């Protein structure tokens, strides 16, 4: 996962999140763009997901839910691809969101079968508090 960009819409259009203010309103929308380095793998063979949910005191997402991100386009750089997703902040309290990539193909019973999950770097986005 090369880059993750999150913009917030509080009813006045999507804007960059001010990291000095971790407050996001319930009902706000987050537009998440992820730049994924796939190498020789095609976008059809991966599932790029937003994993979201309440966070514990260590910042770990607990009881998370998944939102599938859509493939948008290749990047100008070789073997990099953009995926996008929009999620509604529908819960209050400390909430977190992370991007993850899993393998995907028709013969797979579960996306967790191969135990191959690539998570976004923990330093790229801090969990946000939703009020």
mmCIF file with all atom_site columns, C-alpha atoms in Angstrom:
data_model
loop_
_atom_site.group_PDB
_atom_site.id
_atom_site.type_symbol
_atom_site.label_atom_id
_atom_site.label_alt_id
_atom_site.label_comp_id
_atom_site.label_asym_id
_atom_site.label_entity_id
_atom_site.label_seq_id
_atom_site.pdbx_PDB_ins_code
_atom_site.Cartn_x
_atom_site.Cartn_y
_atom_site.Cartn_z
_atom_site.occupancy
_atom_site.B_iso_or_equiv
_atom_site.pdbx_formal_charge
_atom_site.auth_seq_id
_atom_site.auth_comp_id
_atom_site.auth_asym_id
_atom_site.auth_atom_id
_atom_site.pdbx_PDB_model_num
ATOM 1   C CA . UNK A 1 1   ? 0.000   0.000   0.000   1.00 0.00 ? 1   UNK A CA 1
ATOM 2   C CA . UNK A 1 2   ? 1.899   2.993   -1.324  1.00 0.00 ? 2   UNK A CA 1
ATOM 3   C CA . UNK A 1 3   ? -0.411  5.827   -0.197  1.00 0.00 ? 3   UNK A CA 1
ATOM 4   C CA . UNK A 1 4   ? -3.786  6.495   1.417   1.00 0.00 ? 4   UNK A CA 1
ATOM 5   C CA . UNK A 1 5   ? -5.642  9.795   1.059   1.00 0.00 ? 5   UNK A CA 1
ATOM 6   C CA . UNK A 1 6   ? -8.739  10.573  3.157   1.00 0.00 ? 6   UNK A CA 1
ATOM 7   C CA . UNK A 1 7   ? -11.042 13.524  2.583   1.00 0.00 ? 7   UNK A CA 1
ATOM 8   C CA . UNK A 1 8   ? -14.014 14.411  4.835   1.00 0.00 ? 8   UNK A CA 1
ATOM 9   C CA . UNK A 1 9   ? -17.432 15.735  3.770   1.00 0.00 ? 9   UNK A CA 1
ATOM 10  C CA . UNK A 1 10  ? -19.438 17.389  6.542   1.00 0.00 ? 10  UNK A CA 1
ATOM 11  C CA . UNK A 1 11  ? -22.098 18.507  4.070   1.00 0.00 ? 11  UNK A CA 1
ATOM 12  C CA . UNK A 1 12  ? -19.928 21.116  2.371   1.00 0.00 ? 12  UNK A CA 1
ATOM 13  C CA . UNK A 1 13  ? -17.938 18.953  -0.055  1.00 0.00 ? 13  UNK A CA 1
ATOM 14  C CA . UNK A 1 14  ? -14.921 16.694  0.432   1.00 0.00 ? 14  UNK A CA 1
ATOM 15  C CA . UNK A 1 15  ? -11.949 18.418  2.085   1.00 0.00 ? 15  UNK A CA 1
ATOM 16  C CA . UNK A 1 16  ? -8.642  17.230  3.483   1.00 0.00 ? 16  UNK A CA 1
ATOM 17  C CA . UNK A 1 17  ? -8.826  16.185  7.135   1.00 0.00 ? 17  UNK A CA 1
ATOM 18  C CA . UNK A 1 18  ? -7.046  18.605  9.477   1.00 0.00 ? 18  UNK A CA 1
ATOM 19  C CA . UNK A 1 19  ? -4.837  16.235  11.523  1.00 0.00 ? 19  UNK A CA 1
ATOM 20  C CA . UNK A 1 20  ? -4.784  18.771  14.400  1.00 0.00 ? 20  UNK A CA 1
ATOM 21  C CA . UNK A 1 21  ? -8.539  18.213  14.728  1.00 0.00 ? 21  UNK A CA 1
ATOM 22  C CA . UNK A 1 22  ? -9.434  14.557  15.042  1.00 0.00 ? 22  UNK A CA 1
ATOM 23  C CA . UNK A 1 23  ? -13.152 15.353  15.364  1.00 0.00 ? 23  UNK A CA 1
ATOM 24  C CA . UNK A 1 24  ? -15.465 14.114  12.638  1.00 0.00 ? 24  UNK A CA 1
ATOM 25  C CA . UNK A 1 25  ? -19.234 14.505  12.897  1.00 0.00 ? 25  UNK A CA 1
ATOM 26  C CA . UNK A 1 26  ? -21.622 11.550  12.901  1.00 0.00 ? 26  UNK A CA 1
ATOM 27  C CA . UNK A 1 27  ? -23.131 11.495  9.415   1.00 0.00 ? 27  UNK A CA 1
ATOM 28  C CA . UNK A 1 28  ? -19.955 12.787  7.764   1.00 0.00 ? 28  UNK A CA 1
ATOM 29  C CA . UNK A 1 29  ? -18.651 10.918  4.743   1.00 0.00 ? 29  UNK A CA 1
ATOM 30  C CA . UNK A 1 30  ? -15.057 9.828   4.265   1.00 0.00 ? 30  UNK A CA 1
ATOM 31  C CA . UNK A 1 31  ? -13.737 9.539   0.717   1.00 0.00 ? 31  UNK A CA 1
ATOM 32  C CA . UNK A 1 32  ? -10.727 7.216   0.791   1.00 0.00 ? 32  UNK A CA 1
ATOM 33  C CA . UNK A 1 33  ? -8.304  6.778   -2.110  1.00 0.00 ? 33  UNK A CA 1
ATOM 34  C CA . UNK A 1 34  ? -5.621  4.111   -1.876  1.00 0.00 ? 34  UNK A CA 1
ATOM 35  C CA . UNK A 1 35  ? -2.646  3.736   -4.182  1.00 0.00 ? 35  UNK A CA 1
ATOM 36  C CA . UNK A 1 36  ? -1.753  0.048   -4.341  1.00 0.00 ? 36  UNK A CA 1
ATOM 37  C CA . UNK A 1 37  ? 1.488   -1.402  -5.729  1.00 0.00 ? 37  UNK A CA 1
ATOM 38  C CA . UNK A 1 38  ? 0.412   -4.672  -7.371  1.00 0.00 ? 38  UNK A CA 1
ATOM 39  C CA . UNK A 1 39  ? 3.546   -5.714  -9.227  1.00 0.00 ? 39  UNK A CA 1
ATOM 40  C CA . UNK A 1 40  ? 2.560   -8.375  -11.760 1.00 0.00 ? 40  UNK A CA 1
ATOM 41  C CA . UNK A 1 41  ? -0.861  -8.997  -10.131 1.00 0.00 ? 41  UNK A CA 1
ATOM 42  C CA . UNK A 1 42  ? -3.905  -7.531  -11.894 1.00 0.00 ? 42  UNK A CA 1
ATOM 43  C CA . UNK A 1 43  ? -6.502  -5.415  -10.039 1.00 0.00 ? 43  UNK A CA 1
ATOM 44  C CA . UNK A 1 44  ? -9.093  -8.174  -10.618 1.00 0.00 ? 44  UNK A CA 1
ATOM 45  C CA . UNK A 1 45  ? -7.031  -10.528 -8.418  1.00 0.00 ? 45  UNK A CA 1
ATOM 46  C CA . UNK A 1 46  ? -7.135  -8.405  -5.263  1.00 0.00 ? 46  UNK A CA 1
ATOM 47  C CA . UNK A 1 47  ? -9.781  -7.159  -2.888  1.00 0.00 ? 47  UNK A CA 1
ATOM 48  C CA . UNK A 1 48  ? -8.951  -3.712  -1.509  1.00 0.00 ? 48  UNK A CA 1
ATOM 49  C CA . UNK A 1 49  ? -11.047 -2.976  1.570   1.00 0.00 ? 49  UNK A CA 1
ATOM 50  C CA . UNK A 1 50  ? -11.758 -0.354  4.189   1.00 0.00 ? 50  UNK A CA 1
ATOM 51  C CA . UNK A 1 51  ? -11.720 -2.036  7.589   1.00 0.00 ? 51  UNK A CA 1
ATOM 52  C CA . UNK A 1 52  ? -13.524 0.116   10.148  1.00 0.00 ? 52  UNK A CA 1
ATOM 53  C CA . UNK A 1 53  ? -14.849 -0.011  13.665  1.00 0.00 ? 53  UNK A CA 1
ATOM 54  C CA . UNK A 1 54  ? -14.399 1.124   17.251  1.00 0.00 ? 54  UNK A CA 1
ATOM 55  C CA . UNK A 1 55  ? -10.830 1.262   18.557  1.00 0.00 ? 55  UNK A CA 1
ATOM 56  C CA . UNK A 1 56  ? -9.526  0.108   21.920  1.00 0.00 ? 56  UNK A CA 1
ATOM 57  C CA . UNK A 1 57  ? -7.160  2.071   24.170  1.00 0.00 ? 57  UNK A CA 1
ATOM 58  C CA . UNK A 1 58  ? -4.172  0.843   22.097  1.00 0.00 ? 58  UNK A CA 1
ATOM 59  C CA . UNK A 1 59  ? -5.703  2.100   18.825  1.00 0.00 ? 59  UNK A CA 1
ATOM 60  C CA . UNK A 1 60  ? -6.606  -1.364  17.505  1.00 0.00 ? 60  UNK A CA 1
ATOM 61  C CA . UNK A 1 61  ? -9.869  -1.729  15.592  1.00 0.00 ? 61  UNK A CA 1
ATOM 62  C CA . UNK A 1 62  ? -12.157 -4.200  17.360  1.00 0.00 ? 62  UNK A CA 1
ATOM 63  C CA . UNK A 1 63  ? -15.273 -5.845  15.901  1.00 0.00 ? 63  UNK A CA 1
ATOM 64  C CA . UNK A 1 64  ? -14.508 -4.223  12.548  1.00 0.00 ? 64  UNK A CA 1
ATOM 65  C CA . UNK A 1 65  ? -16.661 -4.280  9.452   1.00 0.00 ? 65  UNK A CA 1
ATOM 66  C CA . UNK A 1 66  ? -15.512 -4.307  5.827   1.00 0.00 ? 66  UNK A CA 1
ATOM 67  C CA . UNK A 1 67  ? -16.359 -2.029  2.919   1.00 0.00 ? 67  UNK A CA 1
ATOM 68  C CA . UNK A 1 68  ? -15.070 -3.081  -0.508  1.00 0.00 ? 68  UNK A CA 1
ATOM 69  C CA . UNK A 1 69  ? -13.208 -0.342  -2.391  1.00 0.00 ? 69  UNK A CA 1
ATOM 70  C CA . UNK A 1 70  ? -13.723 0.057   -6.156  1.00 0.00 ? 70  UNK A CA 1
ATOM 71  C CA . UNK A 1 71  ? -10.938 -0.045  -8.709  1.00 0.00 ? 71  UNK A CA 1
ATOM 72  C CA . UNK A 1 72  ? -10.623 3.333   -10.437 1.00 0.00 ? 72  UNK A CA 1
ATOM 73  C CA . UNK A 1 73  ? -7.562  3.507   -12.677 1.00 0.00 ? 73  UNK A CA 1
ATOM 74  C CA . UNK A 1 74  ? -3.882  2.746   -13.084 1.00 0.00 ? 74  UNK A CA 1
ATOM 75  C CA . UNK A 1 75  ? -1.462  5.348   -11.776 1.00 0.00 ? 75  UNK A CA 1
ATOM 76  C CA . UNK A 1 76  ? 1.034   7.140   -13.982 1.00 0.00 ? 76  UNK A CA 1
ATOM 77  C CA . UNK A 1 77  ? 3.696   5.062   -12.238 1.00 0.00 ? 77  UNK A CA 1
ATOM 78  C CA . UNK A 1 78  ? 4.193   1.489   -13.389 1.00 0.00 ? 78  UNK A CA 1
ATOM 79  C CA . UNK A 1 79  ? 2.375   -1.230  -11.426 1.00 0.00 ? 79  UNK A CA 1
ATOM 80  C CA . UNK A 1 80  ? 0.520   1.244   -9.137  1.00 0.00 ? 80  UNK A CA 1
ATOM 81  C CA . UNK A 1 81  ? -3.288  1.377   -9.149  1.00 0.00 ? 81  UNK A CA 1
ATOM 82  C CA . UNK A 1 82  ? -5.914  3.624   -7.524  1.00 0.00 ? 82  UNK A CA 1
ATOM 83  C CA . UNK A 1 83  ? -8.860  2.239   -5.569  1.00 0.00 ? 83  UNK A CA 1
ATOM 84  C CA . UNK A 1 84  ? -11.605 4.384   -3.982  1.00 0.00 ? 84  UNK A CA 1
ATOM 85  C CA . UNK A 1 85  ? -14.325 4.023   -1.398  1.00 0.00 ? 85  UNK A CA 1
ATOM 86  C CA . UNK A 1 86  ? -16.796 6.231   0.459   1.00 0.00 ? 86  UNK A CA 1
ATOM 87  C CA . UNK A 1 87  ? -17.999 5.428   3.949   1.00 0.00 ? 87  UNK A CA 1
ATOM 88  C CA . UNK A 1 88  ? -20.469 7.169   6.238   1.00 0.00 ? 88  UNK A CA 1
ATOM 89  C CA . UNK A 1 89  ? -19.421 7.804   9.827   1.00 0.00 ? 89  UNK A CA 1
ATOM 90  C CA . UNK A 1 90  ? -22.459 6.371   11.574  1.00 0.00 ? 90  UNK A CA 1
ATOM 91  C CA . UNK A 1 91  ? -21.137 5.771   15.109  1.00 0.00 ? 91  UNK A CA 1
ATOM 92  C CA . UNK A 1 92  ? -19.798 8.071   17.807  1.00 0.00 ? 92  UNK A CA 1
ATOM 93  C CA . UNK A 1 93  ? -16.750 7.525   20.009  1.00 0.00 ? 93  UNK A CA 1
ATOM 94  C CA . UNK A 1 94  ? -13.239 6.501   19.028  1.00 0.00 ? 94  UNK A CA 1
ATOM 95  C CA . UNK A 1 95  ? -13.487 4.948   15.575  1.00 0.00 ? 95  UNK A CA 1
ATOM 96  C CA . UNK A 1 96  ? -10.734 3.823   13.242  1.00 0.00 ? 96  UNK A CA 1
ATOM 97  C CA . UNK A 1 97  ? -10.373 2.992   9.584   1.00 0.00 ? 97  UNK A CA 1
ATOM 98  C CA . UNK A 1 98  ? -7.574  1.165   7.782   1.00 0.00 ? 98  UNK A CA 1
ATOM 99  C CA . UNK A 1 99  ? -6.974  -0.055  4.244   1.00 0.00 ? 99  UNK A CA 1
ATOM 100 C CA . UNK A 1 100 ? -6.140  -3.701  3.635   1.00 0.00 ? 100 UNK A CA 1
ATOM 101 C CA . UNK A 1 101 ? -5.493  -5.820  0.545   1.00 0.00 ? 101 UNK A CA 1
ATOM 102 C CA . UNK A 1 102 ? -6.402  -9.499  0.206   1.00 0.00 ? 102 UNK A CA 1
ATOM 103 C CA . UNK A 1 103 ? -6.060  -11.979 -2.675  1.00 0.00 ? 103 UNK A CA 1
ATOM 104 C CA . UNK A 1 104 ? -9.179  -12.699 -4.725  1.00 0.00 ? 104 UNK A CA 1
ATOM 105 C CA . UNK A 1 105 ? -9.881  -15.408 -7.299  1.00 0.00 ? 105 UNK A CA 1
ATOM 106 C CA . UNK A 1 106 ? -12.796 -17.665 -8.231  1.00 0.00 ? 106 UNK A CA 1
ATOM 107 C CA . UNK A 1 107 ? -11.509 -20.929 -6.715  1.00 0.00 ? 107 UNK A CA 1
ATOM 108 C CA . UNK A 1 108 ? -10.987 -19.440 -3.274  1.00 0.00 ? 108 UNK A CA 1
ATOM 109 C CA . UNK A 1 109 ? -13.459 -20.478 -0.567  1.00 0.00 ? 109 UNK A CA 1
ATOM 110 C CA . UNK A 1 110 ? -12.541 -17.509 1.659   1.00 0.00 ? 110 UNK A CA 1
ATOM 111 C CA . UNK A 1 111 ? -10.362 -14.437 1.137   1.00 0.00 ? 111 UNK A CA 1
ATOM 112 C CA . UNK A 1 112 ? -8.511  -15.419 4.317   1.00 0.00 ? 112 UNK A CA 1
ATOM 113 C CA . UNK A 1 113 ? -7.587  -18.923 3.040   1.00 0.00 ? 113 UNK A CA 1
ATOM 114 C CA . UNK A 1 114 ? -3.999  -18.085 2.145   1.00 0.00 ? 114 UNK A CA 1
ATOM 115 C CA . UNK A 1 115 ? -3.421  -15.954 5.250   1.00 0.00 ? 115 UNK A CA 1
ATOM 116 C CA . UNK A 1 116 ? -2.188  -13.120 2.993   1.00 0.00 ? 116 UNK A CA 1
ATOM 117 C CA . UNK A 1 117 ? -3.422  -9.731  4.189   1.00 0.00 ? 117 UNK A CA 1
ATOM 118 C CA . UNK A 1 118 ? -1.479  -6.536  3.543   1.00 0.00 ? 118 UNK A CA 1
ATOM 119 C CA . UNK A 1 119 ? -2.406  -3.738  5.977   1.00 0.00 ? 119 UNK A CA 1
ATOM 120 C CA . UNK A 1 120 ? -1.877  -0.020  5.591   1.00 0.00 ? 120 UNK A CA 1
ATOM 121 C CA . UNK A 1 121 ? 1.051   1.272   7.647   1.00 0.00 ? 121 UNK A CA 1
ATOM 122 C CA . UNK A 1 122 ? -0.061  2.188   11.155  1.00 0.00 ? 122 UNK A CA 1
ATOM 123 C CA . UNK A 1 123 ? 1.690   5.559   10.887  1.00 0.00 ? 123 UNK A CA 1
ATOM 124 C CA . UNK A 1 124 ? -0.150  6.777   7.772   1.00 0.00 ? 124 UNK A CA 1
ATOM 125 C CA . UNK A 1 125 ? -3.538  7.635   9.352   1.00 0.00 ? 125 UNK A CA 1
ATOM 126 C CA . UNK A 1 126 ? -4.463  8.109   13.000  1.00 0.00 ? 126 UNK A CA 1
ATOM 127 C CA . UNK A 1 127 ? -7.865  6.870   14.185  1.00 0.00 ? 127 UNK A CA 1
ATOM 128 C CA . UNK A 1 128 ? -10.417 9.668   14.301  1.00 0.00 ? 128 UNK A CA 1
ATOM 129 C CA . UNK A 1 129 ? -12.902 10.412  17.045  1.00 0.00 ? 129 UNK A CA 1
ATOM 130 C CA . UNK A 1 130 ? -16.441 10.763  15.738  1.00 0.00 ? 130 UNK A CA 1
ATOM 131 C CA . UNK A 1 131 ? -18.845 12.987  17.725  1.00 0.00 ? 131 UNK A CA 1
#
